[in-house]
mmCIF file of C-alpha atoms and ligand atoms in Angstrom:
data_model
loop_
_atom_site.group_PDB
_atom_site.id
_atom_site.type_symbol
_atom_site.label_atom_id
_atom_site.label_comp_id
_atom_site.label_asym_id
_atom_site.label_seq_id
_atom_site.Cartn_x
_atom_site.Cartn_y
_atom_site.Cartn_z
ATOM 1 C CA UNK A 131 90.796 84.597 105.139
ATOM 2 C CA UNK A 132 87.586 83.417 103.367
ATOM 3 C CA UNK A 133 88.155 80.454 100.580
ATOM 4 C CA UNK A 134 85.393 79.295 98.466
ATOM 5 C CA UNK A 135 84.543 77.596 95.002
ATOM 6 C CA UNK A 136 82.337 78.431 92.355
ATOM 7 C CA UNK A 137 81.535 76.473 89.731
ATOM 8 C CA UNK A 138 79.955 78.443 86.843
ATOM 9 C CA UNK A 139 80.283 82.279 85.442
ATOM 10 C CA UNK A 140 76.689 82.403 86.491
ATOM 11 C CA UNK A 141 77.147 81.374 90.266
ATOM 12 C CA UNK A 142 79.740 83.887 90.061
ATOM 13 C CA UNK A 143 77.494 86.441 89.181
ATOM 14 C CA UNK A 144 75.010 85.436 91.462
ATOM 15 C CA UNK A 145 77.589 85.904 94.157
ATOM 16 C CA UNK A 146 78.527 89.418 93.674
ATOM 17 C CA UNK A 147 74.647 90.228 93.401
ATOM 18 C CA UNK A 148 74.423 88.681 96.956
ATOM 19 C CA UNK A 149 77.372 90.679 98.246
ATOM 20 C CA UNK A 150 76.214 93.717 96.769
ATOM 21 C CA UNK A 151 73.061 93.638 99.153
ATOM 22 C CA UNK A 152 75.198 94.285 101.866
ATOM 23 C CA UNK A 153 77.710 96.847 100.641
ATOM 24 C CA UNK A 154 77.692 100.586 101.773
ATOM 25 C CA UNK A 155 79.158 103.683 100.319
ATOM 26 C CA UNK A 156 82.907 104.319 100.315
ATOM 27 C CA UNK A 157 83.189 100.114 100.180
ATOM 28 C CA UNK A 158 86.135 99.308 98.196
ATOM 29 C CA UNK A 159 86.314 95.913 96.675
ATOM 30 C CA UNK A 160 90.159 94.738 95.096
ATOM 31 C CA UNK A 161 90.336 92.124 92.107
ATOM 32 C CA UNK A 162 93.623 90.307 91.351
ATOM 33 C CA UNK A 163 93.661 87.129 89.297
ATOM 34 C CA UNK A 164 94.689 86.493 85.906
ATOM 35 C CA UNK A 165 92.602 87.390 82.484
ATOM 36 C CA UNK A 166 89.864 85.560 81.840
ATOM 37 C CA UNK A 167 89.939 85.047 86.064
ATOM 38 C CA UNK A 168 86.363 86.311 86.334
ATOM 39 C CA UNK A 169 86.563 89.790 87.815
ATOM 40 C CA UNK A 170 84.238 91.689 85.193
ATOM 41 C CA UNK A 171 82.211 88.674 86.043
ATOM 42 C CA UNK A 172 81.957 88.910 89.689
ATOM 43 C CA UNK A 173 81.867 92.926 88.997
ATOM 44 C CA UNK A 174 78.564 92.490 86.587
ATOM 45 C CA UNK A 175 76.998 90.658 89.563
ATOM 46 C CA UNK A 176 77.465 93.782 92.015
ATOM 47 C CA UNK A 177 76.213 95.926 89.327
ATOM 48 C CA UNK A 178 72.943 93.860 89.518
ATOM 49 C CA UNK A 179 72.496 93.873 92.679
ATOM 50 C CA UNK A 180 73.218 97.143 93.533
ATOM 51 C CA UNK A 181 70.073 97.451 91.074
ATOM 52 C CA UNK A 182 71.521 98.938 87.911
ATOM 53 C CA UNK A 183 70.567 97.873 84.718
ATOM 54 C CA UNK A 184 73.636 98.705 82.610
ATOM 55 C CA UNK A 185 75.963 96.428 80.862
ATOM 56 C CA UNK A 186 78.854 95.944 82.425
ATOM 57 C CA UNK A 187 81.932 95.313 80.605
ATOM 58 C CA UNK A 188 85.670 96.194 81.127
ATOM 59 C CA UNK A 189 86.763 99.686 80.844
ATOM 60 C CA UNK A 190 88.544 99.685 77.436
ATOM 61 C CA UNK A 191 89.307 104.151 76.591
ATOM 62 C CA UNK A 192 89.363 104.909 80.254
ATOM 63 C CA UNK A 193 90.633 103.778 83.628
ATOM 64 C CA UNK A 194 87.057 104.100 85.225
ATOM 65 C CA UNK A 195 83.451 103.576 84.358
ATOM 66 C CA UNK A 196 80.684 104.876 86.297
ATOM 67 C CA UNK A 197 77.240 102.831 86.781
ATOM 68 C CA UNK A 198 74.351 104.981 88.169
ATOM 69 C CA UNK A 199 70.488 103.500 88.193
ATOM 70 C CA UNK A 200 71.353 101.372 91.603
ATOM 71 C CA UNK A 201 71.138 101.698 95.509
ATOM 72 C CA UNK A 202 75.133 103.206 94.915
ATOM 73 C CA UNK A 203 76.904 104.352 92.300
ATOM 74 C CA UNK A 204 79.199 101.651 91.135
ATOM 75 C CA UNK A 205 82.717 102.500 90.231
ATOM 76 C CA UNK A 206 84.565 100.201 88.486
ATOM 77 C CA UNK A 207 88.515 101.129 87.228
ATOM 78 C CA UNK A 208 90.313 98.491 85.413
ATOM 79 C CA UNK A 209 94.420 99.770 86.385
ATOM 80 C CA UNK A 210 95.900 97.149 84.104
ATOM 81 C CA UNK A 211 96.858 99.765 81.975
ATOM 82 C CA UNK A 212 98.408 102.084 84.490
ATOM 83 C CA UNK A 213 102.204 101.831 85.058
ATOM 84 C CA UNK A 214 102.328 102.389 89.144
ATOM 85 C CA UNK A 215 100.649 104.172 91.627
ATOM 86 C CA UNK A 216 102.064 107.477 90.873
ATOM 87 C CA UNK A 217 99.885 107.201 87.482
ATOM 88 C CA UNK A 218 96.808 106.898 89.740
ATOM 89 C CA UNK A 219 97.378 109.763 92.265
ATOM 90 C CA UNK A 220 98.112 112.051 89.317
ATOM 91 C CA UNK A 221 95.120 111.268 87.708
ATOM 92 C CA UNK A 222 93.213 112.603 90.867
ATOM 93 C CA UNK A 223 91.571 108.513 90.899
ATOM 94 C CA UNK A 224 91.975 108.242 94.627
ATOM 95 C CA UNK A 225 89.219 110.763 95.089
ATOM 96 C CA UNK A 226 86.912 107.789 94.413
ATOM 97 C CA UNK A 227 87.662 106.385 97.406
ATOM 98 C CA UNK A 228 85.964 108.806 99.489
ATOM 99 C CA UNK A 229 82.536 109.311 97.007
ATOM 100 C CA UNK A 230 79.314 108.057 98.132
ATOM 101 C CA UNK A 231 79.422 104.797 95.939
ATOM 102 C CA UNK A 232 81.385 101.276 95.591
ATOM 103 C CA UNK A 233 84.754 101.292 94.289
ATOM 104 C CA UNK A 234 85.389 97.806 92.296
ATOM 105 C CA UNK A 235 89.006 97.564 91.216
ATOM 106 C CA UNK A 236 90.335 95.008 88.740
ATOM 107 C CA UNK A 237 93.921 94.549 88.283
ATOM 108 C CA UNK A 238 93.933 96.191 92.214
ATOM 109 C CA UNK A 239 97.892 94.865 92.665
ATOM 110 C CA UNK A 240 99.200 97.601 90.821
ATOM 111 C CA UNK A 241 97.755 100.087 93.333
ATOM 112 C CA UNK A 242 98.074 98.208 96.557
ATOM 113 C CA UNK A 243 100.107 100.533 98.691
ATOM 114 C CA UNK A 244 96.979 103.599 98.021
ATOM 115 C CA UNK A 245 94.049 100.841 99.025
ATOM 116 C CA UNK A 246 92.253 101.558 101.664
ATOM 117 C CA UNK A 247 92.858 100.546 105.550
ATOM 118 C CA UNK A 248 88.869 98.616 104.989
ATOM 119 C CA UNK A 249 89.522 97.142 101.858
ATOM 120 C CA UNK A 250 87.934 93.750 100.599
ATOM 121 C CA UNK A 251 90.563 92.041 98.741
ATOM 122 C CA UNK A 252 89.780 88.689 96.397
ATOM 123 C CA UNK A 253 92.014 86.633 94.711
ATOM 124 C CA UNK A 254 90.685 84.408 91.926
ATOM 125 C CA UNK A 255 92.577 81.203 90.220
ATOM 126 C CA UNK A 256 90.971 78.025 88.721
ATOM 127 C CA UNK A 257 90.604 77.109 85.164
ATOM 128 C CA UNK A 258 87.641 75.343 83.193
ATOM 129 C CA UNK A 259 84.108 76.341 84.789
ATOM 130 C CA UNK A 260 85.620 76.294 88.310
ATOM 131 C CA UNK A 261 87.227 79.494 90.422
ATOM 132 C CA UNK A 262 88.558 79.621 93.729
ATOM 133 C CA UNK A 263 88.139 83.010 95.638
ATOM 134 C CA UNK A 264 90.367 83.748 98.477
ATOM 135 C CA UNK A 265 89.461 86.871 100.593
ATOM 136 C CA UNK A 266 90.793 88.823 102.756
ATOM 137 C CA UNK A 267 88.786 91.567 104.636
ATOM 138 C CA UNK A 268 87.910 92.817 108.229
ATOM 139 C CA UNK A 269 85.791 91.429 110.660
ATOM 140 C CA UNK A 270 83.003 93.822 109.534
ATOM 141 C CA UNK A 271 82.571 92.170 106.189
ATOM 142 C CA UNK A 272 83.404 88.677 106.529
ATOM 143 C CA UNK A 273 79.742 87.813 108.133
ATOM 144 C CA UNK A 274 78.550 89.281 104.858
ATOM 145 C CA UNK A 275 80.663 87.965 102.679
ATOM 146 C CA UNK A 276 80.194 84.517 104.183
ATOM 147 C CA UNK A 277 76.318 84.858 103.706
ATOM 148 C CA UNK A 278 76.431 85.785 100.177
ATOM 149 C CA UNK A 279 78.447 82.977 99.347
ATOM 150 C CA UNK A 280 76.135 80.478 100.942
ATOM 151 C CA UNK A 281 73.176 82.467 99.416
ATOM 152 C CA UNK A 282 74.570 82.119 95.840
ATOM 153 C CA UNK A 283 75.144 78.309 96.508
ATOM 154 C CA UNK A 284 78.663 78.323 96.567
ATOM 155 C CA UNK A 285 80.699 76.426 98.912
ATOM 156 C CA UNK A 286 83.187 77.893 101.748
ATOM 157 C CA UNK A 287 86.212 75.887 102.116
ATOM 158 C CA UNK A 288 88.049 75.740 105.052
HETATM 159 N N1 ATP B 426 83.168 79.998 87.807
HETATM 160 C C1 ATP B 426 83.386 81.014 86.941
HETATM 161 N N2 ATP B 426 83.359 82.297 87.386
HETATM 162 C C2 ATP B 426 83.603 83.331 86.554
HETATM 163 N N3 ATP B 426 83.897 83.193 85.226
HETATM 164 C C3 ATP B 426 83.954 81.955 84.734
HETATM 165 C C4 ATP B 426 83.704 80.821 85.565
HETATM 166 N N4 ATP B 426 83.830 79.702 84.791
HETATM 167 C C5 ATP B 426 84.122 80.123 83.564
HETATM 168 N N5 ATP B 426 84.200 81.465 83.494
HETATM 169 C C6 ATP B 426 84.527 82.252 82.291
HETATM 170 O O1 ATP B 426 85.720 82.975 82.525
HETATM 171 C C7 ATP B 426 85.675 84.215 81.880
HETATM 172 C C8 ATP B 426 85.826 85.337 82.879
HETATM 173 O O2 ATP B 426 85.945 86.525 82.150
HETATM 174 P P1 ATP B 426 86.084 87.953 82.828
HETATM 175 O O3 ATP B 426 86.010 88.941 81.717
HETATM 176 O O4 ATP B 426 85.136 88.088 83.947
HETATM 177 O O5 ATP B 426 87.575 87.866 83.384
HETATM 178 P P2 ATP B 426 88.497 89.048 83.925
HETATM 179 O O6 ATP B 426 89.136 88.507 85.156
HETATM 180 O O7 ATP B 426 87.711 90.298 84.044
HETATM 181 O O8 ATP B 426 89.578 89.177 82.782
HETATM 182 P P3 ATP B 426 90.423 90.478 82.309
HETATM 183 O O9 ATP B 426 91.630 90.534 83.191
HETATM 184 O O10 ATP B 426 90.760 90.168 80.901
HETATM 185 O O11 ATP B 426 89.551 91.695 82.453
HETATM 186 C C9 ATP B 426 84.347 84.296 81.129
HETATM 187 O O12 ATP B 426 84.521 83.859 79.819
HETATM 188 C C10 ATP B 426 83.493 83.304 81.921
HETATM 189 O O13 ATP B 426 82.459 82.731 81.129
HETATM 190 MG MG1 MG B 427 87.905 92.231 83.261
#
């Protein structure tokens, strides 16, 4: 598990830009923490990185928005909305998982059981200008995910 602060919606950003230099196609990155948490945040960030110049807000009419213009495609599904799992595999929305792009998932608890074995999960709490990301991933990732956090200037707790 990987624990670290950051301190503004900017170094937030700046984070997931980081961590988007490293990601590859088929990565699939799982959001849980409450609204306002930061996950659009952290997901705007990837967008950037990844190179695409798109706004990036939530998905409001549809489960899943698509960002081309970067190094990947970026998809990025916000499952509040969705009752179970069931909902998701009968919408076909686990073919994403094996495009050429990066999956980002908000709300990612309601479809836990259908993530992926190499899944990146974050959990993010905190209130006023400060969140704390907890992270759980495989060894492959954690190397990366520990250098982005440094390179945004965030700090890794232990
Ligand atoms: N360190 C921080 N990191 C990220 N966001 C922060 C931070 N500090 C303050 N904020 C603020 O918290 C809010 C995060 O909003 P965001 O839309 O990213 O949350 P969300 O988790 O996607 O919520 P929702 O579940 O409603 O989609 C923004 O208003 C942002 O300015
Ligand atoms: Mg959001």
């Amino acid at each position: 598990m990987i624990r670290f602060k950051t301190t503004s919606p900017e170094q937030t950003e700046r984070f997931g830009h980081e961590l988007a230099k490293s990601l590859c196609g088929g990565d699939v990155i799982a959001l849980t923490g409450d609204l306002g948490a930061g996950k659009t945040c952290l997901t705007r960030g990837i967008a950037g990185g990844l190179g695409s110049t798109s706004h990036v807000s939530s998905p409001t009419f549809t489960i899943v928005n698509e960002y081309d213009g970067g190094r990947l495609m970026l998809f990025h599904f916000d499952t509040y909305r969705l009752s179970g799992p069931d909902d998701f595999l009968m919408s076909g929305l686990d073919e994403y998982f094996y495009r050429d792009g990066v999956c980002v998932i908000e709300w990612s608890d309601i479809i836990d059981e259908l993530l992926p074995e190499d899944v990146i999960k974050m959990t993010i709490t905190g209130d006023g200008t400060e969140r704390t990301f907890e992270c759980e991933c495989s060894e492959k990732h954690s190397k990366n995910i520990t250098d982005a956090v440094v390179n945004a200037g965030a700090k890794v707790e232990e």
